[in-house]
Amino acid sequence: NAGVTQTPKFQVLKTGQSMTLQCAQDMNHEYMSWYRQDPGMGLRLIHYSVGAGITDQGEVPNGYNVSRSTTEDFPLRLLSAAPSQTSVYFCASSRGAGVWNTEAFFGQGTRLTVV
Amino acid sequence: AQSVTQLDSQVPVFEEAPVELRCNYSSSVSVYLFWYVQYPNQGLQLLLKYLSGSTLVKGINGFEAEFNKSQTSFHLRKPSVHISDTAEYFCAVSDQGDYKLSFGAGTTVTVRA
């Protein structure tokens, strides 16, 4: 059981380049989300999805796009990378809302550096 | 949105000593509460969660946490730490019925021999 898989693990981009961070889960979870982790700031929600075809913005959405065409996949796109987007990115999934469904499972992270 | 405050950014502790990590949250509505651990260069792993019922929650690796509704706190404790407990610990909160988690800034625990 792979859980939540993120690729790549490391990436260096030049300012202005675009790229897609991949996230896939094999647990048939409804809810998926992207966070960025910066020192002293914890994890901040970028975008989330409550099911295929449904996405919404989180706390820090600017500069990022998402789509959810299947239950399994939730890619995060950086449209024009900026140094301020240097961070560690985590994808997470959970079964859904409700008392027994809220545990989030996290991928291993993608360490992105924008130069 | 919830605001989560972890009161200590760094906690150094000697092996076999107890440790307490403090977490306070902002909302007075019904919430779910979580503690996650992140070992170096890894993703986040759930330590324990409070959903309802007993306010004392036991998790993996000997950790426990106590939910105090009147003080809006969810402090994490371990009576005797090991070197392997060196990690960053995150407190997280969600409103009941909501999907979204709000995280604290994290507490780095360094266990020394």
Short mmCIF file of C-alpha atoms in Angstrom, two decimals:
data_model
loop_
_atom_site.label_atom_id
_atom_site.label_comp_id
_atom_site.label_asym_id
_atom_site.label_seq_id
_atom_site.Cartn_x
_atom_site.Cartn_y
_atom_site.Cartn_z
CA ASN A 1 0.00 0.00 0.00
CA ALA A 2 1.84 3.09 -1.27
CA GLY A 3 -0.31 5.74 0.47
CA VAL A 4 0.47 9.25 -0.80
CA THR A 5 3.24 9.51 -3.40
CA GLN A 6 4.88 12.79 -4.37
CA THR A 7 7.29 13.40 -7.22
CA PRO A 8 9.88 14.75 -7.58
CA LYS A 9 11.59 14.71 -4.18
CA PHE A 10 13.92 17.58 -5.08
CA GLN A 11 13.77 20.29 -7.73
CA VAL A 12 15.71 23.41 -8.60
CA LEU A 13 14.02 25.96 -10.84
CA LYS A 14 15.08 29.25 -12.34
CA THR A 15 12.91 32.29 -11.73
CA GLY A 16 10.11 32.39 -14.27
CA GLN A 17 10.11 28.69 -15.07
CA SER A 18 6.99 26.61 -14.63
CA MET A 19 6.62 23.10 -13.31
CA THR A 20 4.13 20.61 -11.92
CA LEU A 21 4.47 18.80 -8.61
CA GLN A 22 2.76 15.44 -8.79
CA CYS A 23 0.68 13.83 -6.03
CA ALA A 24 -1.11 10.50 -6.17
CA GLN A 25 -2.95 8.48 -3.52
CA ASP A 26 -4.19 4.92 -3.70
CA MET A 27 -6.57 4.98 -0.72
CA ASN A 28 -9.65 6.24 -2.60
CA HIS A 29 -9.69 9.36 -0.42
CA GLU A 30 -12.09 12.17 -1.26
CA TYR A 31 -10.12 15.01 0.23
CA MET A 32 -6.67 16.07 -0.99
CA SER A 33 -4.63 19.13 -0.19
CA TRP A 34 -1.32 20.87 -0.77
CA TYR A 35 0.69 22.58 1.95
CA ARG A 36 3.93 24.46 1.98
CA GLN A 37 6.27 24.28 4.96
CA ASP A 38 8.52 27.21 5.79
CA PRO A 39 10.76 27.57 8.87
CA GLY A 40 8.89 28.96 11.87
CA MET A 41 5.56 29.02 10.03
CA GLY A 42 4.37 25.46 10.21
CA LEU A 43 2.33 24.15 7.27
CA ARG A 44 0.13 26.52 5.32
CA LEU A 45 -2.67 25.35 3.07
CA ILE A 46 -2.27 26.27 -0.61
CA HIS A 47 -5.21 24.54 -2.34
CA TYR A 48 -7.53 21.68 -1.56
CA SER A 49 -10.05 19.44 -3.25
CA VAL A 50 -13.10 17.68 -1.81
CA GLY A 51 -13.51 15.38 -4.79
CA ALA A 52 -12.85 14.97 -8.50
CA GLY A 53 -13.67 18.15 -10.36
CA ILE A 54 -13.86 20.31 -7.20
CA THR A 55 -11.02 22.51 -5.97
CA ASP A 56 -10.76 25.56 -3.76
CA GLN A 57 -8.18 27.99 -2.44
CA GLY A 58 -6.49 27.73 0.89
CA GLU A 59 -4.52 30.27 2.87
CA VAL A 60 -1.70 30.97 0.36
CA PRO A 61 -2.95 30.22 -3.19
CA ASN A 62 -1.24 32.96 -5.21
CA GLY A 63 1.14 31.67 -7.87
CA TYR A 64 -0.25 28.12 -7.80
CA ASN A 65 -2.90 26.25 -9.77
CA VAL A 66 -4.49 22.87 -9.17
CA SER A 67 -6.90 20.52 -10.90
CA ARG A 68 -8.53 17.25 -9.87
CA SER A 69 -9.57 15.20 -12.86
CA THR A 70 -9.44 11.86 -11.01
CA THR A 71 -9.84 10.78 -7.39
CA GLU A 72 -6.24 9.58 -7.28
CA ASP A 73 -4.29 12.56 -8.62
CA PHE A 74 -3.94 16.15 -7.46
CA PRO A 75 -1.10 17.99 -9.26
CA LEU A 76 0.14 21.41 -8.16
CA ARG A 77 1.33 23.78 -10.88
CA LEU A 78 3.72 26.67 -10.41
CA LEU A 79 2.97 29.05 -13.25
CA SER A 80 6.04 31.32 -13.07
CA ALA A 81 8.37 30.36 -10.24
CA ALA A 82 9.62 33.03 -7.86
CA PRO A 83 12.28 32.82 -5.11
CA SER A 84 9.48 33.28 -2.53
CA GLN A 85 8.18 29.86 -3.58
CA THR A 86 11.31 28.15 -2.30
CA SER A 87 9.85 25.77 0.25
CA VAL A 88 9.04 22.17 1.08
CA TYR A 89 5.71 21.10 -0.38
CA PHE A 90 3.53 18.39 1.10
CA CYS A 91 0.52 16.69 -0.37
CA ALA A 92 -2.01 15.11 1.99
CA SER A 93 -5.19 13.11 1.67
CA SER A 94 -8.01 12.04 3.97
CA ARG A 95 -11.18 10.04 3.58
CA GLY A 96 -13.38 13.07 4.04
CA ALA A 97 -15.18 15.09 6.67
CA GLY A 98 -16.85 13.55 9.68
CA VAL A 99 -15.63 12.26 12.98
CA TRP A 100 -13.78 9.16 11.77
CA ASN A 101 -12.55 10.46 8.45
CA THR A 102 -10.37 13.42 9.25
CA GLU A 103 -6.93 11.82 9.70
CA ALA A 104 -4.62 13.24 7.04
CA PHE A 105 -1.97 11.08 5.39
CA PHE A 106 1.06 12.93 4.08
CA GLY A 107 3.51 12.34 1.26
CA GLN A 108 7.26 12.53 1.77
CA GLY A 109 7.49 16.06 0.47
CA THR A 110 9.08 17.92 -2.46
CA ARG A 111 11.95 20.26 -1.66
CA LEU A 112 11.83 23.10 -4.19
CA THR A 113 14.49 25.76 -4.64
CA VAL A 114 13.91 28.71 -6.97
CA VAL A 115 17.06 30.60 -7.95
CA ALA B 1 -10.01 29.85 10.23
CA GLN B 2 -8.43 28.43 13.32
CA SER B 3 -5.31 29.95 14.85
CA VAL B 4 -2.95 27.46 16.49
CA THR B 5 -0.16 28.54 18.83
CA GLN B 6 2.66 26.25 19.86
CA LEU B 7 4.21 28.03 22.77
CA ASP B 8 7.74 26.63 22.46
CA SER B 9 9.72 26.64 19.24
CA GLN B 10 12.64 24.61 20.63
CA VAL B 11 12.67 22.11 23.49
CA PRO B 12 15.98 20.53 24.46
CA VAL B 13 15.62 17.57 26.81
CA PHE B 14 17.84 14.85 28.24
CA GLU B 15 17.20 11.20 27.48
CA GLU B 16 14.77 9.52 29.92
CA ALA B 17 13.47 12.90 31.12
CA PRO B 18 9.81 13.90 30.64
CA VAL B 19 8.72 16.38 28.00
CA GLU B 20 5.63 18.53 27.51
CA LEU B 21 4.81 20.42 24.31
CA ARG B 22 2.16 23.09 24.63
CA CYS B 23 -0.55 23.87 22.09
CA ASN B 24 -3.39 26.39 22.25
CA TYR B 25 -6.04 27.08 19.61
CA SER B 26 -8.35 29.99 19.04
CA SER B 27 -11.85 28.70 18.37
CA SER B 28 -14.56 27.99 20.89
CA VAL B 29 -16.55 25.86 18.48
CA SER B 30 -16.29 22.08 18.50
CA VAL B 31 -12.98 20.93 17.08
CA TYR B 32 -10.88 17.92 16.23
CA LEU B 33 -7.28 18.04 17.49
CA PHE B 34 -4.16 16.31 16.23
CA TRP B 35 -0.46 15.99 16.95
CA TYR B 36 1.85 15.07 14.08
CA VAL B 37 5.56 14.24 14.18
CA GLN B 38 8.08 14.92 11.44
CA TYR B 39 11.40 13.09 11.57
CA PRO B 40 14.29 14.67 9.65
CA ASN B 41 13.72 14.71 5.88
CA GLN B 42 10.43 12.85 6.15
CA GLY B 43 6.73 13.57 5.84
CA LEU B 44 4.32 14.03 8.73
CA GLN B 45 3.07 11.06 10.73
CA LEU B 46 0.05 11.11 13.02
CA LEU B 47 0.94 10.69 16.72
CA LEU B 48 -2.54 10.95 18.18
CA LYS B 49 -5.91 12.63 17.75
CA TYR B 50 -8.84 13.84 19.81
CA LEU B 51 -12.23 13.51 18.14
CA SER B 52 -14.60 13.09 21.09
CA GLY B 53 -14.96 11.28 24.42
CA SER B 54 -12.18 11.01 27.00
CA THR B 55 -10.06 14.13 27.22
CA LEU B 56 -6.88 12.08 27.76
CA VAL B 57 -5.73 10.60 24.49
CA LYS B 58 -2.98 8.03 24.08
CA GLY B 59 -0.97 7.76 20.90
CA ILE B 60 1.96 5.92 19.41
CA ASN B 61 5.47 5.73 20.88
CA GLY B 62 4.30 6.42 24.45
CA PHE B 63 2.91 9.90 23.79
CA GLU B 64 -0.32 11.20 25.28
CA ALA B 65 -2.21 14.48 25.14
CA GLU B 66 -4.92 16.13 27.20
CA PHE B 67 -7.74 18.19 25.73
CA ASN B 68 -8.84 21.10 27.90
CA LYS B 69 -11.88 22.79 26.39
CA SER B 70 -12.05 25.67 28.87
CA GLN B 71 -8.43 26.59 28.22
CA THR B 72 -8.60 25.67 24.48
CA SER B 73 -5.42 23.64 24.90
CA PHE B 74 -4.13 20.28 23.73
CA HIS B 75 -0.74 19.69 25.35
CA LEU B 76 1.41 16.71 24.39
CA ARG B 77 3.43 14.75 26.96
CA LYS B 78 5.80 11.84 27.20
CA PRO B 79 7.06 10.64 30.61
CA SER B 80 10.47 9.43 29.37
CA VAL B 81 11.99 10.40 26.03
CA HIS B 82 14.47 8.54 23.85
CA ILE B 83 17.08 9.80 21.42
CA SER B 84 14.77 8.59 18.63
CA ASP B 85 12.12 11.13 19.71
CA THR B 86 14.27 13.91 18.27
CA ALA B 87 11.93 15.45 15.68
CA GLU B 88 9.63 18.35 14.94
CA TYR B 89 6.13 18.16 16.39
CA PHE B 90 3.09 19.91 14.99
CA CYS B 91 -0.25 20.58 16.61
CA ALA B 92 -3.19 20.80 14.18
CA VAL B 93 -6.86 21.67 14.54
CA SER B 94 -9.94 21.39 12.36
CA ASP B 95 -13.49 22.51 12.99
CA GLN B 96 -15.88 19.58 13.25
CA GLY B 97 -17.40 18.92 9.84
CA ASP B 98 -14.60 20.75 8.02
CA TYR B 99 -11.88 19.15 5.90
CA LYS B 100 -9.22 21.75 6.48
CA LEU B 101 -6.42 21.51 9.04
CA SER B 102 -4.74 24.52 10.62
CA PHE B 103 -1.21 23.88 11.86
CA GLY B 104 0.92 25.45 14.53
CA ALA B 105 4.45 26.64 13.75
CA GLY B 106 6.00 23.48 15.17
CA THR B 107 8.19 22.56 18.15
CA THR B 108 11.62 21.07 17.60
CA VAL B 109 12.50 18.52 20.26
CA THR B 110 16.16 17.63 20.61
CA VAL B 111 16.93 14.73 22.92
CA ARG B 112 20.47 14.54 24.30
CA ALA B 113 22.20 11.63 26.00
#
